[in-house]
mmCIF file of C-alpha atoms and ligand atoms in Angstrom:
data_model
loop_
_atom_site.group_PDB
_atom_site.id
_atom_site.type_symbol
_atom_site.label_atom_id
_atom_site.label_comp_id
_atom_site.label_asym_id
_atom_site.label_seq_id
_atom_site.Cartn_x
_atom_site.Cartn_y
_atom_site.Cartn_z
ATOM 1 C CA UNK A 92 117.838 79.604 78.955
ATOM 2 C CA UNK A 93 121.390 80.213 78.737
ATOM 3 C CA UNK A 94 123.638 77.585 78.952
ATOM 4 C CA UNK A 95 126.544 76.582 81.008
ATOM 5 C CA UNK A 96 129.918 77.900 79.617
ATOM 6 C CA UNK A 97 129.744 81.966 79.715
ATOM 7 C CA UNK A 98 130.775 83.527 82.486
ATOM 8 C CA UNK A 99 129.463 83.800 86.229
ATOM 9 C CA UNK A 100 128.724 87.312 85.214
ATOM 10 C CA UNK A 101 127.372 87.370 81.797
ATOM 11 C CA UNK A 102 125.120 84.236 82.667
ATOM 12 C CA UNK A 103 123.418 85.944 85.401
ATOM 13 C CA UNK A 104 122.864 89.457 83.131
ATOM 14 C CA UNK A 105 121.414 87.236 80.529
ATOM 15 C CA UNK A 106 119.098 86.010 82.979
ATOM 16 C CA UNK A 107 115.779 87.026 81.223
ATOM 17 C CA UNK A 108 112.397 87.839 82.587
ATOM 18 C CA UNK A 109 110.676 84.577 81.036
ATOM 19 C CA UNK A 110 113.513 82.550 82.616
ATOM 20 C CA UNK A 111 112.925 84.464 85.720
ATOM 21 C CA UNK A 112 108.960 83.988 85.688
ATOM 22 C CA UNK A 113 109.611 80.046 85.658
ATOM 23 C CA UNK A 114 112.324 80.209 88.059
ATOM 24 C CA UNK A 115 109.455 81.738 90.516
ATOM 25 C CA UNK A 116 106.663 79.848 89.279
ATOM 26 C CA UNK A 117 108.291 76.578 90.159
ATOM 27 C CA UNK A 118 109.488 77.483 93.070
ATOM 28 C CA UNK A 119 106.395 78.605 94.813
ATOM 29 C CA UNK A 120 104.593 75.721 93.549
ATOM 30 C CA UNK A 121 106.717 73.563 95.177
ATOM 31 C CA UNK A 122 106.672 75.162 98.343
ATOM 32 C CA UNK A 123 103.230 75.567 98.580
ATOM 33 C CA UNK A 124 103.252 71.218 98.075
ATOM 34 C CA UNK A 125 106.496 70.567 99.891
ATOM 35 C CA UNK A 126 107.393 73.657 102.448
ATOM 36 C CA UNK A 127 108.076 72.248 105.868
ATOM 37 C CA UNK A 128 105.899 73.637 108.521
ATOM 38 C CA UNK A 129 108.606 75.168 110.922
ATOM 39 C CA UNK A 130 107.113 76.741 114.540
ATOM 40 C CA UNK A 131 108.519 79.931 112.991
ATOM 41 C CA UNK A 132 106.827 80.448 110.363
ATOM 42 C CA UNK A 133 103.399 80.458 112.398
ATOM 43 C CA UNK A 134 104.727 84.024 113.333
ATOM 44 C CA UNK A 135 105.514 87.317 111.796
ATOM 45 C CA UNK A 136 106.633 88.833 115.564
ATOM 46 C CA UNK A 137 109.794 90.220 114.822
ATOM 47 C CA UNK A 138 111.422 89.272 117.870
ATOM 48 C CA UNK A 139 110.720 85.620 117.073
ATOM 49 C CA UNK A 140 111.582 86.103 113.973
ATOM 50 C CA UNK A 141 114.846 87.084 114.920
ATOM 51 C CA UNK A 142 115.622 84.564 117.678
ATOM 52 C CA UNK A 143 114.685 81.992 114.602
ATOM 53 C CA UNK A 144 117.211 83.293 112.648
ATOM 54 C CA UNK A 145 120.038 83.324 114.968
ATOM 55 C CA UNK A 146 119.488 79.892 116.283
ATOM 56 C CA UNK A 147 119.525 78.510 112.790
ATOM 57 C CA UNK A 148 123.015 80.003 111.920
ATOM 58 C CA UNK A 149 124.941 76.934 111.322
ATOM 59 C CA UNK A 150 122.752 74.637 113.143
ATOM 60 C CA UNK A 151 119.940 72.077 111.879
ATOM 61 C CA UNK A 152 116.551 72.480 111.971
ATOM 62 C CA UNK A 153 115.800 69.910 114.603
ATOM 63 C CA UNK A 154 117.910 71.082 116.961
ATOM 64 C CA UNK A 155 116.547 74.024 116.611
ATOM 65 C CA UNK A 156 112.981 73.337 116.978
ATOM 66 C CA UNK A 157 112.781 71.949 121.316
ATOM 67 C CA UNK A 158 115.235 75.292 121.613
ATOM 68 C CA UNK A 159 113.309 78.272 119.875
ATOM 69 C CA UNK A 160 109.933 76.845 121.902
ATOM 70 C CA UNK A 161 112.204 76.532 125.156
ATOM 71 C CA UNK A 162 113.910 80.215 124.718
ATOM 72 C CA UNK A 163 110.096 82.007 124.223
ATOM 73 C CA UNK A 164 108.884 80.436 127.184
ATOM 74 C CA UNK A 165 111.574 81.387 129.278
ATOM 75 C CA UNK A 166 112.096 84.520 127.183
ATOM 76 C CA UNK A 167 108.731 85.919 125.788
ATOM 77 C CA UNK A 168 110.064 89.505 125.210
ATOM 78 C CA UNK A 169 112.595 91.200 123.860
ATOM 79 C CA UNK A 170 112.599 93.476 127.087
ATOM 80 C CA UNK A 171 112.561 89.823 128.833
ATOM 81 C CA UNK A 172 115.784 88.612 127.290
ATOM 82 C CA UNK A 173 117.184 92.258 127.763
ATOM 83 C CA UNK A 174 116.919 92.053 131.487
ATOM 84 C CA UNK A 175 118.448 88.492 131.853
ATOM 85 C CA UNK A 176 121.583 87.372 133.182
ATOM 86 C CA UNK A 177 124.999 86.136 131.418
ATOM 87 C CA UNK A 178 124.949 82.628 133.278
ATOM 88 C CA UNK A 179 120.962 82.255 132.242
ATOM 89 C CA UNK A 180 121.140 82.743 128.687
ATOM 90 C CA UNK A 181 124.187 80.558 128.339
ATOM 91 C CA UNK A 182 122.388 78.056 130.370
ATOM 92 C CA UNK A 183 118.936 78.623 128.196
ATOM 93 C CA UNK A 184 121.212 78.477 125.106
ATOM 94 C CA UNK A 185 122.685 75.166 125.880
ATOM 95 C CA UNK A 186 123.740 72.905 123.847
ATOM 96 C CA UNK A 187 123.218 74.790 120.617
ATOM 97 C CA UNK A 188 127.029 76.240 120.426
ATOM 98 C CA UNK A 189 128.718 79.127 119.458
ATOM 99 C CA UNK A 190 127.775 80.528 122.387
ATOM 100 C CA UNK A 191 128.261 83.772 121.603
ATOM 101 C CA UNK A 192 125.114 83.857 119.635
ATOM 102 C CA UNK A 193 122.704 84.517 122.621
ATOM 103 C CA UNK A 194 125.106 86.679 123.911
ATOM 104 C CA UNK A 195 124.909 89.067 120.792
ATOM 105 C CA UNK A 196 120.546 88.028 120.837
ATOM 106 C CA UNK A 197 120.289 89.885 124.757
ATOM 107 C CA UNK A 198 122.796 92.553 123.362
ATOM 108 C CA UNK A 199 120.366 93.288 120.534
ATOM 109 C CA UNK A 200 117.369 93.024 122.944
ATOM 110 C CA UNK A 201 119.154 95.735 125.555
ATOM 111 C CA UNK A 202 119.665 98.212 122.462
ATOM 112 C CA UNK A 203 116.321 97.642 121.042
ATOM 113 C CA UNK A 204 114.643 98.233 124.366
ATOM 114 C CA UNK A 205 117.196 101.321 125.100
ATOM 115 C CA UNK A 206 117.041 102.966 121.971
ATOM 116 C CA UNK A 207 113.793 101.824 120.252
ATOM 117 C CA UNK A 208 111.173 101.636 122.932
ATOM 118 C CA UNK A 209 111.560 97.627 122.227
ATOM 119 C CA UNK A 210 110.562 97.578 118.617
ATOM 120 C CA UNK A 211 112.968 96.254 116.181
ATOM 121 C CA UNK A 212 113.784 98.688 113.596
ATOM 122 C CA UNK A 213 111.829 97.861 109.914
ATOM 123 C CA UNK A 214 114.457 99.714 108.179
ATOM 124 C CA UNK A 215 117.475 97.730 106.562
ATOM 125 C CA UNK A 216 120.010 100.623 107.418
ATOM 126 C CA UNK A 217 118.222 100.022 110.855
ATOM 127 C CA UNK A 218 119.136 96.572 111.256
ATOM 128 C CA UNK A 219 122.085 96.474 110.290
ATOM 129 C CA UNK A 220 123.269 99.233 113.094
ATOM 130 C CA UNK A 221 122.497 96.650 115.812
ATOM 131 C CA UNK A 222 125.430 95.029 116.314
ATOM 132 C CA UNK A 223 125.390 90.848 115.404
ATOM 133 C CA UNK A 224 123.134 91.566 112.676
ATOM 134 C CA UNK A 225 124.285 90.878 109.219
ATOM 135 C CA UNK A 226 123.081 91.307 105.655
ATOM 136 C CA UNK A 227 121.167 88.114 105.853
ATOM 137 C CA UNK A 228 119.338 88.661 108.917
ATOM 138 C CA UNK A 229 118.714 91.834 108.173
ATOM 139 C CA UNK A 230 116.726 90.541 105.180
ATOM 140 C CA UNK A 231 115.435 87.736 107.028
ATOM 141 C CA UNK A 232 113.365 90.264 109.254
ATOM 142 C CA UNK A 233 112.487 92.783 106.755
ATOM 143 C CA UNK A 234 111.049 89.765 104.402
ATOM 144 C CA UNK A 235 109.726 87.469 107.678
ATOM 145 C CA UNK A 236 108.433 89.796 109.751
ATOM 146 C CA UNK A 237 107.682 93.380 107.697
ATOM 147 C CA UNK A 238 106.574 91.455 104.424
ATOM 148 C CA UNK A 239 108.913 93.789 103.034
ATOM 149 C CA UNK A 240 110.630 92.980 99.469
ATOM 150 C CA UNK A 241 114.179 91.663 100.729
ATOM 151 C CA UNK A 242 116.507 89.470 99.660
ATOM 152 C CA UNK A 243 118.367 86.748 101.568
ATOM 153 C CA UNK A 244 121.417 84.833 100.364
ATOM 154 C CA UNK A 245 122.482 82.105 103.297
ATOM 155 C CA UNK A 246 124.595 79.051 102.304
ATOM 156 C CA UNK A 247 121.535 76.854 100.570
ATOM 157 C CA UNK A 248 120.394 80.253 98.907
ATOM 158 C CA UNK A 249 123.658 80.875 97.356
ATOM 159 C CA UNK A 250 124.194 77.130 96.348
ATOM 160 C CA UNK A 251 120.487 77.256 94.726
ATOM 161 C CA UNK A 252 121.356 80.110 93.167
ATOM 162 C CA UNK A 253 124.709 79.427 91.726
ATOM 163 C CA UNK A 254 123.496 75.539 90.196
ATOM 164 C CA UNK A 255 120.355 77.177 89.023
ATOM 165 C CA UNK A 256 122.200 80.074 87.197
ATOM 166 C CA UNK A 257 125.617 80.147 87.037
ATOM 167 C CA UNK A 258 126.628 76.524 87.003
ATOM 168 C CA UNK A 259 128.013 74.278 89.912
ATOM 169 C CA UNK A 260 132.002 74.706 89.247
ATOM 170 C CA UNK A 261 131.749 78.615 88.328
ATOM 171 C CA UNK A 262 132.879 81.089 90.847
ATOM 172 C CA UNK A 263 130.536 83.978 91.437
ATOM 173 C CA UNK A 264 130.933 86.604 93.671
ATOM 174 C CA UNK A 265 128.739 87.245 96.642
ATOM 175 C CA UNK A 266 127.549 90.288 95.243
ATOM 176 C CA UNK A 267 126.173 89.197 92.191
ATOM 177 C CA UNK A 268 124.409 86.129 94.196
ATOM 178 C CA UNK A 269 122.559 89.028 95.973
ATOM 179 C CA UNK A 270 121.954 91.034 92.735
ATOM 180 C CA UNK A 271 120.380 88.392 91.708
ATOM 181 C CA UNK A 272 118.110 87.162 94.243
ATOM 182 C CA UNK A 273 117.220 90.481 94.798
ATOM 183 C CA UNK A 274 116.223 90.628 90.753
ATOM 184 C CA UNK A 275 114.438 86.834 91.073
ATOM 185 C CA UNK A 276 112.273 88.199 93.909
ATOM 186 C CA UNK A 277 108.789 88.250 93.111
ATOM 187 C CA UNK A 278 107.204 91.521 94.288
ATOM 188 C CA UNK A 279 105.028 91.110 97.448
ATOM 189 C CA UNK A 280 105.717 87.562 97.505
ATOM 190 C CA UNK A 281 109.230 87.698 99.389
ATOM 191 C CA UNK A 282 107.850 85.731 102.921
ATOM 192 C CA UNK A 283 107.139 82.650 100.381
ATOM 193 C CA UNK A 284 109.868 82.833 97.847
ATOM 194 C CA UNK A 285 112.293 83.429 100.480
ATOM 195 C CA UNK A 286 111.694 80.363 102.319
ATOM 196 C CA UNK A 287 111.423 78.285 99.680
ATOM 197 C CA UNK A 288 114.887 79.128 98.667
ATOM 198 C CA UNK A 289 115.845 78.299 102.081
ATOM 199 C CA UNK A 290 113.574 74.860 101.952
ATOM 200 C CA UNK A 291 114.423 73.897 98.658
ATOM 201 C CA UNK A 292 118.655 74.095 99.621
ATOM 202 C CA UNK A 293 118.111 72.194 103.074
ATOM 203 C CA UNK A 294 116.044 69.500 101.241
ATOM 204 C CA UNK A 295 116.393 68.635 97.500
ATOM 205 C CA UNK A 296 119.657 70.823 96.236
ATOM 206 C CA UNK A 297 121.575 69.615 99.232
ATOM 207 C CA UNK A 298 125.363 69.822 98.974
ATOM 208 C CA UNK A 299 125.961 66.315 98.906
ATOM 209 C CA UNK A 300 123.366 64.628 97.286
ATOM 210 C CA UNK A 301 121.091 67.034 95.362
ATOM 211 C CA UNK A 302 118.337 65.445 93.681
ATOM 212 C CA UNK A 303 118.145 66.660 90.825
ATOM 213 C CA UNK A 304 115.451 63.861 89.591
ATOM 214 C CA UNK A 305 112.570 65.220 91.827
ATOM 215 C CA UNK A 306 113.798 68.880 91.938
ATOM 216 C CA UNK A 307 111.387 71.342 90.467
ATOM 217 C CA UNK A 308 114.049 73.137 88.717
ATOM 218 C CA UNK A 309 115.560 70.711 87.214
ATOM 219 C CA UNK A 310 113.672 72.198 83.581
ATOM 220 C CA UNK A 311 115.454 75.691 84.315
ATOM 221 C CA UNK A 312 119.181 75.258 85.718
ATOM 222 C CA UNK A 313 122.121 74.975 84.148
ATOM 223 C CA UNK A 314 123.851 72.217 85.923
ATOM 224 C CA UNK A 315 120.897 69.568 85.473
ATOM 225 C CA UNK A 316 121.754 66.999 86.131
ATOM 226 C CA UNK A 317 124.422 67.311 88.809
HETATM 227 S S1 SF4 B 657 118.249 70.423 89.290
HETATM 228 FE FE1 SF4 B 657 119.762 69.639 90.775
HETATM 229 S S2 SF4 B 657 121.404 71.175 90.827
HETATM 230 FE FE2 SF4 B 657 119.619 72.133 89.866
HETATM 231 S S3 SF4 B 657 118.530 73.149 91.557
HETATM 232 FE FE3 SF4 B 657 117.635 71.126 91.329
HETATM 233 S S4 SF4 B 657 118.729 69.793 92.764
HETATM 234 FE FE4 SF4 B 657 119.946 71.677 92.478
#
């Protein structure tokens, strides 16, 4: 592999496809030994999908987890959250914060049910006309839900990604981080890869504390050992 030193962008061009085959292999091996088993990811319904996705945005995992089950029981549908009130979702929603999240969840629901007969669009350009969803969850759905070959870059993605390839103290620019994962994913593999990314940041190449000593990487990244 190339080592640390070049360039943010010339590292990531020099990123061959050998590199990239071990890059995937390890990954999904170490999902398939170490990937947490999240309520979510027992589904490929959109809609849950999506309420997943939005409850995670800046909030842990196990707050999460009482919250998505709660919110599906009270809101099974998205034509369910569609027709509920202001003062209910807020109330459903707390204590996750930003509370405008579930506001932005029923205003996707009312469009989808409006303008889509209640089916989330499986197009990207799609997605990304409802309003509160981003490049991220747009490829969160398409690779979750459709099994379609998306990329995501969220905050552990784009920290795997830069240690892995660039190097911890290099800047990168967002766009090459998705040019990238978009070139590392492995074709019809996206649901796995994907969340091992995710899995992978949350657990072992944490921001604090990576560890880099059990990290199933550590043979193909550049900043080993950080
Ligand atoms: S070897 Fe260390 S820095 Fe590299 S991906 Fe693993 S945990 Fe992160």
């Amino acid at each position: 592999m190339t080592r640390p030193g070049r360039t943010s962008a010339v590292r990531v061009r020099a990123a061959g496809e050998s590199d990239r085959r071990a890059f995937r292999r390890r990954l999904l091996a170490w999902y398939a030994r170490s990937g947490r088993k999240l309520p979510w990811r027992r589904t490929r319904d959109p809609y849950r999908v999506l309420v997943s996705e939005v409850m995670l945005q800046q909030t842990q995992v196990s707050r999460v987890v009482p919250k998505y089950r709660e919110w599906l029981r009270r809101y099974p549908s998205l034509e369910a959250l569609a027709a509920s009130s202001t003062a209910e979702v807020r109330e459903t929603w707390y204590p996750l914060g930003y509370n405008i999240r579930p506001l932005r969840l029923r205003a996707i629901a009312r469009t989808v049910v409006r303008r889509h007969g209640g089916r989330l669009p499986e197009t990207r350009e799609g997605l990304l006309a409802l309003k509160g969803i981003g490049a991220y969850t747009a490829g969160a759905v398409l690779s979750f839900a459709f099994g379609r070959d998306a990329a995501i870059l969220d905050t552990n993605v784009r920290r795997v990604l830069r240690r892995v390839w660039i190097g911890e103290q290099s800047r990168v620019r967002d766009r090459a981080l998705w040019e990238l994962a978009a070139q590392l994913l492995p074709r019809g593999r996206a649901y796995d890869f994907n969340q091992a990314l995710m899995d992978l940041g949350a657990t072992t190449c944490t921001a604090r504390s990576p560890r880099c000593g059990s990290c199933p990487l550590s043979g193909v990244c550049v900043s080993y050992p950080l």
